[in-house]
Amino acid sequence: MCGIIGYIGHRPAVPIVLEGLEHLEYRGYDSAGLGYVFNQDLKIIRSSGKLNNLKEKVINEGSSLTVMTAIGHTRWATHGAPEERNAHPHMSNDKRLALVHNGIIENYLELKKDLLSLGYSFKSDTDTEVLVNLISECCHSEPDLLHALAKALRMAKGAFAICLMDREAPNVLYAARNQAPLIFGQGVGENFIASDVPAFLNYTRDVVFLEDGQILVAQSGDHKILRLNDLQSVSCETQRIQWSMQAAQKGGYRHFMLKEIFEQPNVITDGLTGRLENNDQINLPELERILIPKRLHIVACGTSYHAGLWGEHLLEHWAHIPVQTEIASEFRYKEELLLDPNEDVVLVISQSGETADTLAALRRAKEAKVKTIGLCNVVGSSIAREADCVLYTQAGPEISVASTKAMTSQMLMLTCMALYYARRNKSMSLGLRQSTLGQLRSLAQFLSQELPQMHTMAKALSRKYAQAKSFFYLGRGYCFPLALEGALKLKELSYIHAEGYAAGEMKHGPIALIDPTFPTFVLAPAESEMYAKIKSNMVEIQARQGQVIALTNPGTDLAADDRWEIPFLPGPLMAFLILPCLQLFSYEVSDYLGKDVDQPRNLAKSVTVE
Ligand code: AGP
């Protein structure tokens, strides 16, 4: 996620903006920039890479130390390479306006086309440069910049949090938000605008969390908050932040992992942005360039492998594409790949886009001349650059080593791929496709409502089972990959031994391990045609005094030691409710045992070595 900061007040603005950007670094970024007005000229300084690169450029600009208004930005690339030309702020063609932006303007290509026809030119690939020139164009028909800004924002579709500077009025900052966070920090004789509290917490704790559809007009000693649609003033409550700086970077959550678990509804919303068209179709232009696979090979590591294993079910069931999901460290050393460039496609999944085994597997596939797709979260990462085409999960940076929201974003993209290929293969009934798209549209809201009670239940169960020495996680069908993931989460976070198993395999040996000290987590959604089978597996375990936590839906008849009921979703999308439960259970066990939740021992966020 990008970071925005704006300052207007009685102090040198540039050092404050740079300091604010430093406090937003935890959000992850790949370029940065700032802007201010000096001698009636708009000055933009930007750099790719880390803030030190920007600071070096700023130092050479002596002018910057006297200005008392400035805006700054750290960019997490969602589209458009992480290069200086795509860094913010972006300036309007007439060099009057400078804009920083967080979010995705879904209709920016249409708006860009209209502006091009009016003679505008663009130096970057970003939606932000389109937006700042749209505001500039609206200045020709509106009485003032405020009305022009409001008109442009009403024309933009999608998520935005923006801060705007005007060369002609350097003592005013404009800000607005829709579906992206933006906070107003009220100082004495100075005001702040930022994506998150840490940016200005050293200067003020009095904040207003702006709401969707609000515009802020800020001067050093005054401000007003207006409604975007009619520019009527609104009164907003000022809140006092009690958090420490570090707590603020976690948004008030105890750990980044918990914050990222609770970000998953936003990840679903952001992942669908620009992909779920109004005419009920999934839009994946990235895949238009390569053949529809006759056979798809999914290759990944760890949690990403589990996401791929889950996606296999949808791609086979909905798109009728035979899928083979493999662990990258195995795939890369196979004697023979037996791939046919005219039929096979290899999909590599990697949050970081830098995992050595997955990157090596991608290169092996390319040596075999088959087309490759990368499913990544980090724009411009090695896998993203080397795959023949890349799908970005747009999940924002994942700070915690244990992968949570990344898996949800990967599963979402695999769902989109399955629906996309099903349409092209004409292999899915209209009814099923429509009902699935309907579920996708409401999924984020649904999950957001359920997460708090999931967390409550996870905390209660964690206290009961935290002393276990070993755990089984069992699932069938699309729940088998989730069982693997649940076990991985418990292992890597709490250091408790856990095994994920296909439930049907229990009688082939593992059940010998069951005793009263070896609990089992059974994934038992109501609708799965495997429900009766998983129920009998559970009975077999209980017959040997094994304790069972059954993650199931209301109304099922499982007599488990602990029933964990979550709402029902038809079909494999139930996974989007099951996964957070497994994440929260492991999180709470780890926290209860006093482990280092965000940085578990021996683990790295990206395994860039073999
Ligand atoms: C998951 O919690 C782990 N951090 C790990 O298994 C991770 O998923 C794996 O290393 C793959 O990483 P990638 O998605 O960045 O390739």
XYZ file of C-alpha atoms and ligand atoms in Angstrom:
626
model
C 0.000 0.000 0.000
C 1.262 3.488 -0.792
C 1.988 6.063 1.883
C 0.861 9.677 1.682
C 1.829 12.654 3.797
C 1.069 16.348 3.477
C 2.227 19.132 5.830
C 1.156 22.760 6.052
C 2.277 24.906 8.955
C 4.989 27.031 10.505
C 7.961 24.687 10.226
C 10.199 23.680 7.304
C 7.912 21.220 5.564
C 10.354 19.000 3.670
C 12.149 17.511 6.718
C 8.741 16.784 8.279
C 7.510 15.101 5.107
C 10.686 12.995 4.868
C 10.346 12.004 8.522
C 6.730 11.099 7.912
C 7.646 8.923 4.952
C 10.171 7.117 7.149
C 7.399 6.287 9.603
C 5.355 4.904 6.702
C 8.172 2.687 5.378
C 6.679 -0.346 7.156
C 3.884 -0.276 4.560
C 6.418 -1.363 1.960
C 7.316 0.657 -1.131
C 9.577 0.677 -4.166
C 9.822 4.391 -4.980
C 9.256 7.726 -3.232
C 8.902 11.418 -3.893
C 7.870 14.787 -2.584
C 6.654 18.125 -3.916
C 6.469 21.761 -2.852
C 6.143 25.267 -4.293
C 9.227 27.486 -4.374
C 9.348 30.895 -6.086
C 5.923 30.245 -7.663
C 7.265 27.060 -9.225
C 6.108 23.541 -8.429
C 9.126 21.417 -7.460
C 8.875 17.623 -7.703
C 11.703 15.403 -6.445
C 11.349 11.641 -6.900
C 13.470 8.500 -6.828
C 13.103 4.774 -7.279
C 14.191 2.509 -4.449
C 14.510 3.513 -0.823
C 14.103 6.875 0.911
C 17.859 7.448 1.107
C 17.892 7.875 -2.657
C 15.255 10.587 -2.309
C 17.062 12.278 0.568
C 20.246 12.534 -1.494
C 18.341 14.369 -4.196
C 16.608 16.663 -1.698
C 19.900 17.661 -0.079
C 21.071 18.983 -3.417
C 17.964 21.183 -3.621
C 18.829 23.998 -1.178
C 15.441 25.622 -1.888
C 13.577 22.938 -0.050
C 14.496 24.011 3.457
C 12.479 27.245 3.506
C 9.078 26.080 2.283
C 6.375 25.389 4.876
C 4.017 23.312 2.750
C 4.887 20.017 1.089
C 3.461 16.643 0.111
C 5.206 13.274 0.015
C 4.576 9.694 -1.094
C 5.977 6.185 -0.903
C 4.717 4.038 -3.774
C 3.903 0.309 -3.630
C 3.508 -0.413 -7.352
C 0.225 -2.021 -8.299
C 0.532 -1.304 -12.009
C 3.356 0.529 -13.755
C 6.906 -0.526 -12.984
C 8.590 0.732 -9.778
C 10.601 3.385 -11.633
C 11.180 7.086 -10.975
C 8.874 8.120 -13.816
C 5.988 6.313 -12.098
C 6.809 7.661 -8.627
C 4.555 10.292 -7.046
C 3.862 13.226 -6.911
C 2.569 13.511 -10.443
C 2.247 16.954 -12.028
C -0.439 18.239 -14.384
C 0.671 19.132 -17.903
C 0.369 22.839 -17.077
C 2.756 22.343 -14.109
C 0.166 23.903 -11.791
C -0.968 20.876 -9.759
C 0.904 18.092 -7.941
C -0.892 14.988 -6.670
C -0.063 12.019 -4.470
C -2.483 9.089 -4.466
C -3.075 5.742 -2.805
C -5.578 3.345 -4.379
C -6.632 2.201 -7.854
C -8.716 4.302 -10.280
C -10.556 1.544 -12.133
C -11.609 3.685 -15.126
C -8.281 5.466 -15.605
C -7.736 4.085 -19.114
C -11.046 5.534 -20.347
C -10.269 8.858 -18.671
C -6.763 8.809 -20.173
C -8.176 8.257 -23.654
C -10.461 11.296 -23.281
C -7.589 13.453 -22.011
C -5.307 12.319 -24.831
C -7.972 13.390 -27.297
C -7.935 16.816 -25.601
C -4.184 17.053 -26.188
C -2.872 15.949 -22.820
C 0.359 13.958 -22.693
C 1.567 11.438 -20.143
C 5.037 10.511 -18.949
C 4.055 7.628 -16.677
C 1.913 4.473 -16.743
C 0.027 5.495 -13.620
C -3.616 6.208 -12.938
C -2.448 9.074 -10.714
C -1.066 11.120 -13.581
C -4.421 10.702 -15.313
C -6.248 11.918 -12.209
C -4.128 15.056 -11.748
C -4.682 16.017 -15.390
C -8.399 15.311 -15.080
C -8.504 17.763 -12.164
C -6.585 20.237 -14.331
C -9.059 19.786 -17.181
C -11.999 20.290 -14.803
C -10.475 23.656 -13.768
C -11.523 24.977 -17.167
C -15.198 24.416 -16.447
C -15.389 24.929 -12.677
C -15.242 28.178 -10.676
C -12.303 27.119 -8.547
C -9.927 24.261 -7.781
C -12.142 22.856 -5.032
C -15.052 22.408 -7.440
C -12.720 21.047 -10.126
C -11.304 18.513 -7.672
C -14.777 17.441 -6.596
C -15.933 17.075 -10.195
C -12.890 14.995 -11.145
C -13.244 12.725 -8.119
C -16.884 12.123 -8.957
C -15.775 11.021 -12.437
C -13.121 8.640 -11.060
C -14.267 5.123 -10.166
C -12.469 3.039 -7.558
C -10.340 3.600 -4.516
C -8.441 6.832 -3.836
C -6.814 8.680 -0.995
C -5.242 11.826 -2.392
C -3.404 14.995 -1.405
C -3.202 17.863 -3.894
C -1.013 20.974 -4.080
C -1.650 24.082 -6.221
C 1.234 26.231 -7.410
C -1.122 29.211 -7.416
C -2.123 28.707 -3.760
C 0.767 27.075 -1.868
C -0.811 27.865 1.483
C -3.640 25.380 0.968
C -3.657 21.571 0.775
C -6.579 19.537 -0.543
C -7.233 15.906 0.413
C -9.991 13.386 -0.236
C -10.697 9.698 0.215
C -12.796 6.866 -1.101
C -12.141 3.257 0.009
C -8.560 4.044 1.034
C -7.427 5.332 4.440
C -6.670 9.032 4.970
C -6.201 10.750 8.295
C -6.153 14.462 9.190
C -3.724 15.375 11.971
C -4.567 18.626 13.757
C -1.630 20.529 15.171
C -1.261 24.034 16.606
C -0.682 26.358 13.684
C 0.052 23.332 11.529
C -1.902 20.534 9.937
C -1.060 17.083 8.595
C -2.653 14.690 6.126
C -1.454 11.084 5.930
C -2.346 7.516 5.026
C -1.651 6.419 8.572
C -1.118 7.907 12.024
C 2.597 7.104 12.408
C 3.448 9.700 9.745
C 2.743 12.596 12.104
C 2.408 11.007 15.565
C 5.527 12.870 16.750
C 3.714 16.173 16.187
C 0.098 15.608 17.089
C -2.192 12.954 18.525
C -5.405 14.774 17.594
C -6.784 13.197 14.467
C -9.854 12.966 12.297
C -10.245 9.708 10.373
C -11.697 10.999 7.111
C -14.577 8.995 5.686
C -15.380 7.933 2.150
C -16.696 10.811 0.074
C -15.104 13.581 2.143
C -12.799 16.383 0.997
C -10.463 18.209 3.380
C -9.259 21.760 2.686
C -6.390 22.538 5.062
C -4.394 25.691 5.797
C -1.818 26.133 8.555
C -4.293 27.359 11.148
C -7.621 26.354 9.690
C -9.419 23.543 7.906
C -12.803 22.451 6.645
C -14.205 19.034 5.791
C -16.790 18.876 3.036
C -19.008 16.294 1.406
C -17.646 15.357 -2.013
C -21.024 15.203 -3.693
C -22.321 18.651 -2.696
C -19.388 20.397 -0.965
C -21.505 20.955 2.136
C -19.504 21.217 5.363
C -19.589 18.229 7.682
C -18.598 18.197 11.331
C -16.227 15.388 12.259
C -15.157 14.068 15.633
C -11.532 14.629 16.612
C -10.001 11.584 18.274
C -6.952 11.412 20.534
C -4.477 8.685 19.603
C -3.137 6.848 22.654
C -0.935 4.413 20.712
C 2.856 4.273 20.751
C 4.557 4.752 17.397
C 5.103 1.013 16.948
C 1.530 0.169 17.866
C 0.369 2.798 15.402
C 2.296 1.129 12.573
C 0.326 -2.018 13.381
C -2.884 -0.041 13.235
C -3.458 -0.767 16.892
C -3.162 -4.544 16.421
C -0.758 -6.493 18.654
C 1.159 -7.857 15.658
C 1.443 -7.296 11.925
C 0.126 -10.825 11.436
C -3.156 -10.001 13.175
C -3.416 -6.762 11.226
C -2.857 -8.641 7.976
C -5.447 -11.291 8.872
C -7.971 -8.514 9.384
C -6.899 -6.865 6.122
C -8.175 -9.868 4.148
C -11.587 -8.363 3.340
C -9.762 -5.389 1.795
C -7.473 -7.772 -0.060
C -10.552 -9.394 -1.619
C -11.992 -6.001 -2.560
C -8.683 -4.791 -4.014
C -8.081 -8.093 -5.819
C -11.429 -7.830 -7.604
C -10.926 -4.161 -8.483
C -10.861 -3.807 -12.238
C -11.328 -7.544 -12.695
C -15.003 -8.163 -11.974
C -16.688 -6.310 -14.784
C -20.286 -5.097 -14.578
C -21.325 -7.512 -17.296
C -20.616 -10.321 -14.885
C -17.364 -11.334 -16.471
C -13.924 -11.794 -15.014
C -11.512 -9.548 -16.855
C -7.938 -10.914 -17.056
C -6.331 -9.222 -20.079
C -2.951 -10.428 -18.843
C -3.903 -13.957 -19.964
C -5.137 -13.008 -23.431
C -1.616 -13.255 -24.789
C -1.107 -16.947 -24.153
C -2.891 -20.157 -25.121
C -5.664 -21.617 -23.016
C -3.815 -24.473 -21.288
C -4.739 -28.013 -22.236
C -2.807 -28.972 -19.098
C -1.801 -26.577 -16.330
C 1.134 -27.162 -13.990
C 1.011 -25.113 -10.794
C 4.372 -24.803 -9.055
C 5.098 -23.073 -5.735
C 6.444 -23.419 -2.196
C 4.900 -23.394 1.277
C 1.697 -21.476 1.662
C 1.712 -20.548 -2.021
C 1.829 -24.265 -2.841
C -1.222 -24.802 -0.648
C -3.035 -22.017 -2.491
C -2.158 -23.692 -5.778
C -3.383 -27.063 -4.529
C -6.692 -25.412 -3.604
C -6.932 -23.637 -6.952
C -6.464 -26.969 -8.723
C -9.961 -27.996 -7.606
C -11.603 -24.945 -9.166
C -9.592 -25.015 -12.383
C -10.446 -28.670 -12.951
C -14.061 -28.530 -11.770
C -15.068 -25.223 -13.358
C -12.706 -24.797 -16.323
C -12.198 -28.519 -17.078
C -8.434 -27.971 -17.291
C -6.353 -30.913 -15.999
C -4.050 -29.492 -13.321
C -0.949 -30.870 -11.652
C 0.261 -28.936 -8.610
C 3.850 -29.500 -7.613
C 6.338 -28.339 -4.994
C 8.866 -26.098 -6.725
C 11.941 -27.716 -5.150
C 10.796 -31.059 -6.605
C 9.712 -29.727 -9.984
C 12.989 -27.956 -10.645
C 15.050 -31.168 -10.330
C 12.764 -33.553 -12.202
C 14.645 -35.720 -14.685
C 12.089 -35.140 -17.411
C 9.462 -32.411 -17.416
C 7.503 -34.054 -20.266
C 5.915 -30.725 -21.224
C 4.412 -29.894 -24.609
C 4.722 -26.187 -25.553
C 1.516 -26.500 -27.583
C -0.546 -27.865 -24.703
C 1.102 -27.221 -21.331
C 1.281 -23.975 -19.362
C 3.185 -23.529 -16.098
C 1.768 -21.219 -13.410
C 4.211 -20.260 -10.657
C 2.800 -18.713 -7.490
C 4.942 -16.562 -5.226
C 4.010 -13.719 -2.879
C 7.541 -12.318 -2.874
C 8.308 -13.209 -6.462
C 11.844 -14.037 -5.292
C 11.632 -17.566 -3.841
C 14.686 -19.352 -5.239
C 13.047 -22.743 -5.840
C 10.031 -21.207 -7.529
C 12.172 -18.934 -9.691
C 14.302 -21.939 -10.687
C 11.172 -23.892 -11.553
C 10.013 -21.010 -13.747
C 13.352 -20.995 -15.564
C 13.195 -24.787 -16.050
C 9.749 -24.374 -17.620
C 10.992 -21.635 -19.921
C 13.913 -23.837 -21.010
C 11.248 -26.373 -21.997
C 9.712 -23.631 -24.159
C 6.326 -23.740 -22.426
C 4.413 -20.568 -21.683
C 4.606 -19.389 -18.083
C 2.318 -17.321 -15.861
C 3.509 -15.655 -12.669
C 1.051 -15.023 -9.834
C 2.865 -12.538 -7.607
C 2.300 -9.807 -5.063
C 5.454 -7.762 -5.613
C 5.479 -5.702 -8.802
C 8.745 -5.947 -10.695
C 9.978 -8.975 -8.722
C 12.172 -11.540 -10.511
C 9.327 -13.980 -11.163
C 7.058 -11.144 -12.309
C 9.716 -9.991 -14.758
C 10.693 -13.393 -16.116
C 7.270 -15.045 -16.564
C 5.638 -14.687 -19.978
C 2.719 -12.963 -18.275
C 2.038 -11.940 -14.705
C -1.075 -11.585 -12.555
C -0.640 -9.341 -9.523
C -2.537 -10.200 -6.346
C -2.595 -6.515 -5.219
C -2.549 -7.588 -1.563
C -0.203 -4.821 -0.442
C 3.033 -5.637 1.407
C 2.872 -8.600 3.770
C 5.150 -7.746 6.699
C 4.637 -10.741 8.969
C 6.760 -13.749 8.000
C 3.785 -16.081 8.265
C 1.824 -15.661 5.086
C -1.872 -14.915 5.617
C -3.479 -12.291 3.393
C -1.185 -13.367 0.538
C -2.833 -16.792 0.464
C -6.295 -15.266 0.408
C -5.217 -13.025 -2.476
C -3.733 -15.996 -4.340
C -6.900 -18.045 -3.849
C -8.929 -15.104 -5.097
C -6.834 -14.834 -8.258
C -7.060 -18.599 -8.818
C -10.840 -18.283 -8.482
C -10.775 -15.521 -11.088
C -8.596 -17.648 -13.384
C -10.955 -20.615 -13.052
C -13.964 -18.429 -13.876
C -12.073 -16.762 -16.728
C -11.036 -20.042 -18.358
C -14.472 -21.569 -17.682
C -15.981 -18.764 -19.754
C -13.469 -19.279 -22.565
C -13.898 -23.055 -22.443
C -17.690 -22.720 -22.079
C -17.369 -25.349 -19.362
C -19.412 -23.808 -16.539
C -23.173 -23.407 -16.378
C -24.402 -19.811 -16.438
C -26.273 -20.415 -13.196
C -23.215 -21.630 -11.306
C -21.099 -18.821 -12.757
C -23.629 -16.152 -11.820
C -24.096 -17.502 -8.297
C -20.331 -17.727 -7.816
C -19.809 -14.163 -9.033
C -22.544 -13.048 -6.654
C -20.767 -14.736 -3.760
C -17.489 -13.098 -4.772
C -19.105 -9.662 -4.758
C -20.349 -10.072 -1.180
C -17.399 -12.065 0.150
C -15.363 -9.160 1.517
C -18.263 -7.732 3.501
C -19.256 -11.191 4.702
C -15.748 -12.002 5.925
C -15.379 -8.593 7.536
C -18.508 -9.250 9.600
C -17.361 -12.710 10.683
C -13.713 -12.039 11.583
C -14.319 -10.662 15.109
C -16.232 -13.733 16.285
C -13.761 -16.012 14.529
C -11.063 -14.295 16.545
C -12.993 -14.734 19.799
C -13.431 -18.457 19.187
C -9.817 -18.894 18.089
C -8.626 -17.274 21.304
C -10.826 -19.515 23.457
C -9.724 -22.726 21.735
C -6.070 -21.686 21.722
C -6.013 -21.574 25.523
C -7.479 -25.093 25.680
C -5.100 -26.704 23.174
C -1.889 -24.662 23.485
C -0.131 -27.366 25.515
C -0.639 -30.076 22.879
C 2.591 -31.554 21.579
C 1.186 -32.640 18.228
C -1.834 -31.874 16.080
C -3.516 -33.411 13.084
C -5.345 -31.236 10.564
C -7.708 -33.245 8.365
C -9.629 -32.273 5.271
C -11.023 -33.790 2.095
C -11.383 -32.357 -1.392
C -10.705 -28.610 -1.438
C -10.281 -28.767 2.362
C -7.185 -30.958 2.083
C -4.955 -28.004 1.009
C -6.474 -25.990 3.851
C -5.554 -28.756 6.280
C -1.980 -28.571 5.025
C -1.986 -24.810 5.493
C -3.491 -25.002 8.960
C -0.768 -27.399 10.021
C 1.943 -25.215 8.504
C 0.650 -22.145 10.325
C 0.632 -23.945 13.687
C 4.124 -25.333 13.136
C 5.784 -22.113 11.996
C 4.118 -19.882 14.588
C 3.909 -21.962 17.791
C 6.610 -24.575 17.052
C 4.057 -27.320 17.890
C 4.371 -30.346 15.600
C 1.360 -30.543 13.261
C 0.518 -32.610 10.222
C -2.012 -31.837 7.536
C -3.515 -34.966 6.034
C -6.103 -36.053 3.540
C -8.690 -37.387 5.988
C -9.129 -40.585 4.013
C -5.484 -41.418 4.661
C -5.871 -41.674 8.437
C -6.643 -45.377 8.403
C -3.516 -46.013 6.332
C -1.216 -45.511 9.289
C -1.461 -42.054 10.921
C -4.372 -43.059 13.154
C -1.853 -45.112 15.115
C -0.682 -41.826 16.610
C -4.033 -40.830 18.063
C -4.324 -40.673 21.835
C -5.803 -38.176 24.339
C -2.744 -35.920 23.985
C -2.889 -35.727 20.177
C -5.818 -33.496 19.139
C -7.189 -33.246 15.620
C -8.611 -30.254 13.745
C -11.270 -31.561 11.327
C -12.441 -29.319 8.469
C -16.035 -30.376 7.908
C -18.124 -27.934 5.849
C -21.761 -28.988 5.644
C -22.248 -29.081 1.929
C -19.165 -30.980 0.873
C -20.166 -34.332 -0.578
C -17.377 -35.582 1.629
C -19.233 -34.562 4.788
C -20.369 -38.090 5.632
C -16.844 -39.403 5.027
C -15.178 -36.775 7.196
C -17.728 -37.489 9.897
C -16.746 -41.153 9.983
C -13.068 -40.163 10.123
C -13.884 -38.046 13.149
C -15.697 -40.950 14.852
C -12.681 -43.213 14.246
C -10.473 -40.658 15.999
C -12.825 -40.220 18.942
C -13.089 -43.995 19.303
C -9.382 -43.852 20.183
C -9.875 -41.039 22.708
C -8.535 -38.473 20.312
C -9.888 -34.949 20.938
C -11.481 -33.260 17.942
C -12.070 -29.627 17.034
C -14.612 -29.656 14.203
C -14.651 -26.525 12.054
C -18.101 -26.780 10.547
C -21.373 -24.973 9.785
C -24.479 -24.613 11.960
C -26.813 -27.591 11.747
C -24.252 -30.314 11.113
C -24.456 -33.321 13.431
C -20.791 -33.641 14.408
C -20.404 -34.505 18.086
C -16.896 -33.081 18.431
C -15.160 -32.116 21.672
C -15.253 -28.554 20.328
C -17.570 -27.447 17.535
C -16.386 -24.277 15.797
C -19.351 -23.080 13.739
C -18.882 -20.562 10.947
C -21.472 -19.417 8.401
C -22.101 -21.531 5.356
C -20.939 -20.647 1.843
C -21.735 -23.041 -0.993
C -18.872 -24.825 -2.704
C -15.133 -24.149 -2.506
C -15.539 -20.449 -1.642
C -16.191 -21.716 1.886
C -12.375 -21.786 2.010
C -12.306 -17.991 2.365
C -14.007 -18.397 5.755
C -12.122 -21.520 6.835
C -8.639 -20.135 6.193
C -8.853 -17.125 8.562
C -10.026 -19.452 11.356
C -6.903 -21.562 10.933
C -4.734 -18.442 10.811
C -6.336 -16.952 13.934
C -6.075 -20.220 15.892
C -2.349 -20.485 15.165
C -1.853 -16.794 15.870
C -3.529 -17.049 19.280
C -1.663 -20.244 20.249
C 1.621 -18.585 19.290
C 0.846 -15.364 21.149
C -0.380 -17.296 24.209
C 2.843 -19.306 24.272
C 4.825 -16.094 24.029
C 6.421 -16.838 20.669
C 7.734 -14.178 18.270
C 4.621 -14.033 16.135
C 5.852 -11.726 13.370
C 9.386 -13.125 13.197
C 9.243 -16.861 14.091
C 12.596 -18.511 14.751
C 14.584 -19.862 11.774
C 12.197 -18.350 9.207
C 12.675 -15.695 6.502
C 9.950 -13.801 4.724
C 11.378 -14.662 1.351
C 13.497 -17.805 0.919
C 15.849 -16.532 -1.744
C 18.303 -19.397 -1.214
C 17.838 -23.119 -1.902
C 4.225 -19.229 4.795
O 3.649 -18.789 6.029
C 5.723 -19.167 4.782
N 6.158 -17.864 5.133
C 6.332 -19.780 3.524
O 5.837 -21.096 3.419
C 6.042 -19.065 2.176
O 4.713 -19.231 1.828
C 6.943 -19.710 1.117
O 8.284 -19.474 1.483
C 6.686 -19.172 -0.292
O 6.960 -17.809 -0.338
P 6.540 -16.993 -1.659
O 5.052 -17.041 -1.756
O 7.050 -15.606 -1.443
O 7.184 -17.663 -2.837
